[in-house]
Amino acid sequence: MNAWRHAISAFAFTILWLSASDAHCQSPASPSASESFEVVKKADISYCEEKNADPERHKLDVYSPKGLKDRPVLFFVHGGSWKSGSKGLYAAIGSSFAKAGYVVVVINYRLTPQVVHPGHIEDVARAFAWTADHIKDYGGDAKKIFPFGHSAGGHLVALLATNPAYLKAVKRVPGDIRGVIGVSGVYEIPADYSFFEPVFGKDEKVCKLASPRWCVAGNEPPFLVAYGDSDYEHLDEMAINFEGALNRCKSPVTLLKLKDRNHFTIIMKVIAADDPLHVAIREFVDKNAK
């Protein structure tokens, strides 16, 4: 797990962001795999109206395919060990999937040391509730929202779907989630490992309730769980164990191991239309949005 001590490379994701090209508008009909749509971006939308709302971290961006309505929504949560990362580094993900006909919400959330658990997941729940309430205004269908997260973001979207307490606090339920996409996610928080202590503490009960694997109880939405064949150590085990927990509770799950991918390239390459993970995400969303 020593590799986990390295924060996500801002340089790498700047390249990811810069690599996104402008789309060209096509006919605003139901999109096919070969169509590309002009992208409309609305940036820095506040999703928290509380007096103490953070002026930077309580913001999100929405990427919409111009001319389309009632489209499935990808609700993206970035990684960064719960300590770093920003929505601006993932503009290419917003653009690439919006070009393909999906509405994409890319969020910020407060980071450690500003907050510790459960501050991060509380913000994700707030942003999800905002999305469900407002996404129709941006061409999305509130009944077809798919949380999608990488690394720590994979942990957060999985926890959102498996521990109902956080959605309940914003007057939502896991049933409002149509499906979940976890990429190189962290699905277990061990209380005895120092890497997690600054974020989650050492209380075993707290760490267990923060672990999606141990929160699975049945009736979860469908999951797509992906990881790279050269990913960080133990993430493969976590993905396999999480799949097992979902299977035991008869919750739909697809486990996907990506060849020639590490913790960074798995998310950097997803912007390409022919990338295996990009294709799998679109197939997963289209299937479960019906």
XYZ file of C-alpha atoms in Angstrom:
290
model
C 0.000 0.000 0.000
C 2.998 2.362 0.044
C 2.117 3.469 -3.474
C -1.145 4.896 -2.135
C 0.871 7.583 -0.376
C 1.373 9.352 -3.711
C -1.370 11.880 -4.482
C -2.910 11.988 -7.945
C -0.573 13.774 -10.349
C -1.951 17.184 -11.258
C 0.323 17.188 -14.305
C -1.160 13.936 -15.587
C -4.685 15.200 -15.276
C -3.799 18.553 -16.796
C -2.807 16.518 -19.849
C -6.127 14.684 -19.549
C -7.963 17.990 -19.450
C -6.009 19.507 -22.349
C -6.540 16.417 -24.468
C -10.294 17.044 -24.747
C -11.226 18.481 -28.139
C -14.311 20.517 -28.981
C -17.255 18.544 -30.278
C -19.322 19.243 -33.365
C -23.078 19.410 -33.196
C -25.068 16.696 -34.943
C -28.761 16.042 -35.191
C -30.359 16.281 -31.693
C -32.026 12.898 -31.956
C -31.386 9.870 -29.793
C -27.586 9.424 -30.012
C -25.880 6.451 -31.562
C -22.364 5.188 -30.927
C -21.018 7.131 -33.908
C -22.665 10.495 -33.184
C -20.929 13.472 -31.609
C -22.702 16.431 -30.046
C -21.723 19.966 -29.260
C -21.020 20.327 -25.552
C -22.494 23.080 -23.407
C -20.641 23.598 -20.115
C -22.057 25.393 -17.079
C -19.280 25.873 -14.528
C -19.028 26.608 -10.823
C -22.628 25.966 -9.865
C -23.210 26.032 -6.100
C -24.820 22.889 -4.732
C -24.822 23.908 -1.066
C -26.774 26.947 0.079
C -25.784 26.795 3.740
C -24.210 29.883 5.317
C -20.889 28.086 5.808
C -20.748 26.718 2.244
C -17.230 26.580 0.855
C -16.911 28.986 -2.105
C -14.718 26.545 -4.045
C -15.368 23.022 -2.821
C -19.183 23.208 -2.800
C -19.295 23.745 -6.556
C -19.918 21.540 -9.587
C -19.769 21.724 -13.377
C -22.385 20.366 -15.796
C -21.581 19.218 -19.336
C -24.616 18.783 -21.597
C -25.022 17.582 -25.193
C -26.623 20.507 -26.970
C -30.174 19.907 -28.117
C -30.836 16.710 -26.168
C -33.301 16.201 -23.325
C -33.973 13.529 -20.712
C -30.528 12.000 -21.109
C -28.843 9.628 -18.637
C -26.574 11.427 -16.184
C -23.034 10.533 -15.165
C -22.308 12.024 -11.738
C -18.507 12.053 -11.506
C -16.547 12.140 -8.222
C -12.776 12.583 -8.465
C -10.089 10.770 -6.519
C -7.014 12.023 -4.686
C -6.841 10.062 -1.407
C -9.666 12.247 0.008
C -6.980 14.959 0.307
C -6.483 16.393 -3.185
C -8.076 16.760 -6.590
C -10.418 19.168 -8.319
C -13.257 19.047 -10.817
C -11.269 21.169 -13.268
C -8.777 18.360 -13.789
C -11.532 16.136 -15.198
C -13.009 18.454 -17.829
C -12.067 15.915 -20.504
C -14.298 13.286 -18.902
C -17.197 15.723 -18.858
C -16.641 16.675 -22.474
C -16.023 13.183 -23.828
C -19.203 11.643 -22.427
C -21.311 14.727 -23.175
C -20.170 14.509 -26.801
C -21.540 10.976 -26.769
C -24.987 12.160 -25.637
C -24.841 11.935 -21.849
C -25.183 14.724 -19.315
C -22.143 14.783 -17.013
C -21.911 16.390 -13.581
C -18.366 16.795 -12.210
C -18.200 17.840 -8.564
C -15.831 19.268 -6.005
C -16.088 18.275 -2.362
C -14.235 19.313 0.779
C -10.913 17.589 1.396
C -8.834 16.504 4.362
C -7.499 18.270 6.446
C -10.377 20.744 6.038
C -12.732 17.891 6.907
C -12.464 14.265 7.946
C -14.940 11.458 7.340
C -17.902 11.813 6.968
C -17.412 15.327 5.570
C -16.495 14.086 2.089
C -19.449 11.750 1.663
C -21.839 14.337 3.117
C -20.784 16.720 0.359
C -21.201 14.023 -2.290
C -24.727 13.393 -1.010
C -25.506 17.117 -1.149
C -24.245 17.318 -4.718
C -26.270 14.252 -5.679
C -29.428 15.776 -4.202
C -28.816 18.987 -6.148
C -28.376 16.933 -9.301
C -31.621 15.047 -8.763
C -33.468 18.331 -8.151
C -32.004 20.388 -11.008
C -30.563 18.208 -13.750
C -33.685 18.378 -15.897
C -32.790 22.031 -16.531
C -29.545 20.823 -18.148
C -31.017 18.092 -20.346
C -30.718 15.229 -17.880
C -33.213 12.719 -16.518
C -33.306 12.748 -12.711
C -34.449 9.128 -12.721
C -31.336 8.008 -14.595
C -28.401 9.217 -12.481
C -25.261 7.060 -12.418
C -22.629 7.982 -9.806
C -19.166 7.383 -11.297
C -15.973 7.696 -9.266
C -12.259 6.976 -9.492
C -10.040 5.887 -6.568
C -11.273 7.763 -3.468
C -14.157 8.867 -5.672
C -14.916 5.200 -6.325
C -15.123 4.717 -2.577
C -17.468 7.674 -2.199
C -19.935 6.687 -4.919
C -20.006 3.102 -3.634
C -20.609 4.307 -0.076
C -23.366 6.619 -1.283
C -25.197 3.605 -2.725
C -24.547 1.107 0.082
C -24.931 3.193 3.250
C -28.325 4.913 3.057
C -27.650 7.295 5.960
C -26.027 9.953 3.781
C -28.770 10.125 1.187
C -31.401 10.030 3.920
C -29.860 13.186 5.392
C -30.603 15.028 2.118
C -34.053 13.438 1.738
C -32.984 10.942 -0.890
C -32.706 7.148 -0.979
C -30.381 4.662 -2.724
C -33.274 3.883 -5.057
C -32.678 7.298 -6.611
C -29.422 5.864 -8.002
C -29.856 4.005 -11.289
C -26.415 2.405 -11.280
C -22.882 2.925 -9.931
C -19.519 2.909 -11.705
C -16.494 2.415 -9.460
C -13.053 2.670 -11.089
C -9.994 1.593 -9.061
C -12.101 2.185 -5.974
C -11.362 1.681 -2.292
C -14.093 -0.549 -0.885
C -12.655 -1.357 2.539
C -11.227 1.039 5.160
C -8.988 -0.926 7.565
C -8.829 0.684 11.006
C -5.312 -0.590 11.620
C -3.608 1.006 8.621
C -1.953 4.393 9.131
C -2.625 5.642 5.591
C -6.344 5.934 6.330
C -6.063 7.308 9.869
C -5.929 11.056 9.015
C -9.171 10.696 7.067
C -11.159 8.043 8.946
C -9.518 7.700 12.359
C -8.929 4.366 14.063
C -12.355 3.485 15.425
C -13.205 0.043 13.995
C -16.943 0.668 13.925
C -16.538 3.970 12.078
C -14.191 2.394 9.553
C -16.507 -0.559 8.976
C -19.483 1.727 8.343
C -17.287 3.685 5.921
C -16.457 0.494 3.986
C -18.842 -0.209 1.088
C -18.006 -3.919 1.234
C -19.351 -4.192 4.768
C -22.386 -1.978 4.098
C -23.842 -4.179 1.364
C -27.221 -5.462 2.545
C -29.128 -6.215 -0.647
C -31.281 -4.135 -2.983
C -28.280 -2.099 -4.127
C -28.426 -0.574 -7.602
C -26.421 -2.271 -10.369
C -22.643 -1.835 -10.122
C -19.859 -1.753 -12.681
C -16.611 -2.341 -10.745
C -13.433 -1.793 -12.778
C -9.727 -1.918 -11.968
C -6.441 -2.109 -13.843
C -4.189 -5.130 -14.155
C -1.305 -2.936 -12.891
C -3.352 -1.000 -10.339
C -2.259 -0.113 -6.800
C -1.742 -3.118 -4.571
C -4.832 -4.519 -2.837
C -7.284 -2.659 -5.078
C -7.802 -5.840 -7.082
C -8.599 -7.751 -3.884
C -10.981 -5.032 -2.774
C -12.804 -5.068 -6.104
C -13.128 -8.866 -6.059
C -14.296 -8.903 -2.429
C -16.791 -6.131 -3.106
C -18.145 -8.031 -6.097
C -18.506 -11.086 -3.847
C -20.462 -9.119 -1.245
C -22.828 -7.789 -3.894
C -23.261 -11.242 -5.417
C -24.076 -12.803 -2.055
C -26.855 -10.256 -1.615
C -28.038 -10.827 -5.190
C -27.282 -7.257 -6.214
C -26.348 -6.922 -9.911
C -22.630 -6.411 -10.438
C -20.150 -6.577 -13.324
C -16.447 -6.897 -12.501
C -14.082 -5.620 -15.170
C -10.286 -6.029 -15.147
C -8.633 -3.686 -17.656
C -5.533 -4.928 -19.427
C -2.454 -2.679 -19.573
C -3.893 -0.116 -17.165
C -2.524 1.312 -13.932
C -4.173 3.557 -11.361
C -3.739 6.642 -13.540
C -4.004 5.401 -17.111
C -7.299 3.653 -16.382
C -8.988 7.027 -15.907
C -6.847 9.024 -18.344
C -7.679 6.750 -21.267
C -11.413 6.568 -20.537
C -11.993 9.723 -22.579
C -11.298 7.834 -25.830
C -14.447 6.508 -27.506
C -12.768 3.176 -28.304
C -11.276 2.668 -24.839
C -12.604 -0.589 -23.309
C -13.702 1.142 -20.117
C -15.395 3.972 -22.014
C -17.291 1.400 -24.043
C -18.197 -0.602 -20.930
C -19.504 2.495 -19.141
C -21.714 3.449 -22.069
C -23.056 -0.091 -22.382
C -23.707 -0.258 -18.630
C -25.542 3.073 -18.598
C -27.571 2.358 -21.717
C -28.622 -1.055 -20.419
C -29.669 0.186 -16.991
C -31.251 3.423 -18.194
C -33.945 1.525 -20.085
